[in-house]
XYZ file of C-alpha atoms in Angstrom:
186
model
C -73.005 65.945 -37.917
C -69.322 66.808 -38.357
C -67.169 63.937 -36.996
C -65.737 64.672 -33.115
C -63.100 62.646 -30.350
C -65.333 63.642 -27.382
C -68.790 63.750 -26.598
C -70.106 67.004 -26.031
C -69.552 68.520 -22.513
C -72.970 68.913 -21.418
C -72.975 64.649 -22.052
C -70.551 64.210 -20.086
C -71.663 66.597 -16.861
C -75.201 64.339 -17.325
C -72.811 61.314 -17.466
C -70.633 61.155 -14.379
C -74.017 63.531 -12.096
C -76.170 60.352 -13.318
C -73.462 58.060 -12.718
C -73.103 59.424 -8.856
C -76.890 59.318 -7.997
C -77.690 56.410 -9.791
C -74.651 54.361 -7.573
C -76.057 56.676 -4.321
C -79.659 55.422 -5.075
C -78.539 52.226 -5.275
C -76.640 51.983 -2.188
C -79.140 54.447 -0.420
C -81.799 51.073 -1.391
C -79.716 48.757 -0.002
C -78.658 50.421 3.243
C -82.792 51.066 3.293
C -83.898 47.629 2.819
C -81.636 46.621 5.468
C -83.076 48.872 8.016
C -85.583 48.320 10.567
C -89.264 50.194 9.338
C -89.427 51.227 13.051
C -86.097 53.430 12.323
C -86.375 57.481 13.293
C -84.088 58.199 9.718
C -85.527 56.019 7.806
C -88.600 58.397 6.294
C -86.119 61.140 5.839
C -83.622 58.610 3.509
C -86.905 57.104 2.089
C -87.311 60.776 0.647
C -83.889 61.096 -0.443
C -84.372 58.144 -2.492
C -87.785 58.800 -3.888
C -86.980 62.433 -4.499
C -83.447 61.177 -5.680
C -85.191 58.508 -8.142
C -87.343 61.627 -9.692
C -84.019 63.652 -10.256
C -82.258 60.734 -12.172
C -85.336 60.108 -14.414
C -85.440 63.801 -15.478
C -81.580 63.876 -16.202
C -82.148 60.722 -17.739
C -84.501 62.354 -20.444
C -81.996 65.316 -20.348
C -79.304 62.871 -21.267
C -81.101 60.992 -24.377
C -82.574 64.561 -25.516
C -78.310 65.908 -25.606
C -77.439 62.406 -26.751
C -79.728 62.428 -30.001
C -78.967 66.223 -30.959
C -75.041 66.431 -30.425
C -72.583 65.069 -32.502
C -70.300 62.183 -30.598
C -67.433 60.081 -31.569
C -67.377 56.882 -33.705
C -68.410 53.469 -31.962
C -65.510 52.321 -29.915
C -64.395 48.856 -31.225
C -63.999 45.874 -28.738
C -61.960 43.811 -31.397
C -64.673 41.239 -31.154
C -67.686 42.193 -34.071
C -69.873 40.026 -31.713
C -69.635 42.249 -28.469
C -69.353 45.275 -31.015
C -73.264 44.764 -32.075
C -74.143 44.386 -27.686
C -72.760 47.694 -26.729
C -75.467 49.844 -28.277
C -77.963 47.220 -26.664
C -76.103 47.836 -23.395
C -76.368 51.357 -23.369
C -80.074 52.076 -24.391
C -80.501 49.076 -21.760
C -79.533 51.531 -19.121
C -82.117 53.797 -20.114
C -84.512 51.433 -20.181
C -83.610 49.684 -16.352
C -83.831 53.551 -15.446
C -87.055 54.096 -16.364
C -88.067 50.405 -14.808
C -86.498 51.011 -11.878
C -87.753 55.147 -11.386
C -91.648 53.106 -12.936
C -91.734 50.879 -10.239
C -90.481 52.923 -7.972
C -93.300 55.614 -8.269
C -95.884 52.434 -8.562
C -94.711 51.188 -5.216
C -95.166 54.629 -3.748
C -98.652 55.028 -5.002
C -99.815 51.169 -3.975
C -97.939 51.448 -0.295
C -98.803 54.979 0.544
C -95.199 55.919 0.976
C -96.128 58.933 -1.181
C -98.653 60.088 1.459
C -96.759 58.828 4.460
C -92.898 60.295 3.153
C -94.048 63.281 1.327
C -98.002 63.906 2.796
C -97.021 63.736 6.135
C -99.698 61.051 6.409
C -98.464 60.361 10.438
C -99.282 57.052 9.270
C -96.699 54.306 10.067
C -94.805 52.519 7.318
C -96.102 49.660 5.273
C -94.761 46.268 7.559
C -93.012 45.261 4.357
C -92.522 46.188 0.565
C -92.380 42.594 -0.599
C -96.025 41.971 -0.480
C -96.183 44.171 -3.658
C -95.269 43.040 -6.818
C -94.161 45.970 -7.856
C -91.461 46.618 -5.043
C -90.226 42.600 -6.077
C -89.729 43.984 -9.739
C -87.844 47.403 -8.382
C -85.347 44.772 -6.347
C -84.841 43.155 -9.229
C -83.937 45.431 -11.684
C -81.616 47.271 -9.281
C -79.957 44.159 -9.088
C -80.149 44.276 -13.020
C -78.511 47.410 -13.142
C -76.081 47.157 -11.013
C -74.715 43.873 -13.092
C -75.326 46.616 -15.665
C -73.406 48.712 -14.269
C -70.013 46.820 -13.342
C -70.150 45.494 -17.315
C -69.871 49.164 -17.986
C -67.077 49.753 -15.297
C -65.363 46.245 -17.042
C -65.775 47.283 -20.809
C -64.511 50.799 -19.693
C -61.459 49.374 -18.063
C -60.858 46.666 -20.941
C -60.720 50.036 -23.574
C -58.849 51.793 -21.443
C -56.076 49.981 -20.116
C -55.844 45.997 -22.540
C -57.333 48.052 -25.636
C -55.550 51.012 -24.544
C -57.416 52.900 -27.152
C -58.137 55.956 -24.482
C -61.845 55.315 -24.118
C -61.778 57.438 -21.432
C -60.851 60.527 -22.855
C -64.246 60.496 -24.808
C -65.925 60.668 -21.848
C -64.138 63.424 -19.892
C -63.655 67.141 -20.651
C -61.550 68.699 -22.410
C -60.688 69.221 -26.046
C -58.176 66.780 -27.788
C -55.913 67.866 -30.683
C -58.078 66.058 -33.604
C -60.943 68.341 -32.236
C -58.862 71.061 -32.754
C -57.493 70.216 -35.877
C -61.408 69.570 -37.145
C -62.674 73.109 -36.035
C -59.932 75.007 -37.361
C -61.075 73.511 -41.164
């Protein structure tokens, strides 16, 4: 593959779309947890949360395939060899955490009957609590872990952009750099 200074535009689009969707899903999950199970709007919000989780899964699979098949810039360096070795693990950790989030969410929906209540219009009431399901406890745990990963990711990006001043943000944005133009002219 040829060397590039930016990620493929489709990968950039998927990255930012997924960032918004994942943060929205986490926020909606916290909102749902705080709501009373008798709240009239809870089923509609659950439908949005569950459909959003399915969409995130589909987009993550597409993102993974696009990431494998497109050229990408050389790995960024932190200036610390140990941190440089950890970076790829945390990036793949996002894929694993998303799969775990979606898997535990689907499993909880099936075990608790939420899939039929929310999408099947069964008319049954919402379960009094989801905390009786180990899959839901895992879902909550993975959500907290994912939020921590996101915070770490944002802090690392800020470190690169404003402390190392290596222009890392530009790699995951749209457009072309002069170095891309000169390489394509060769």
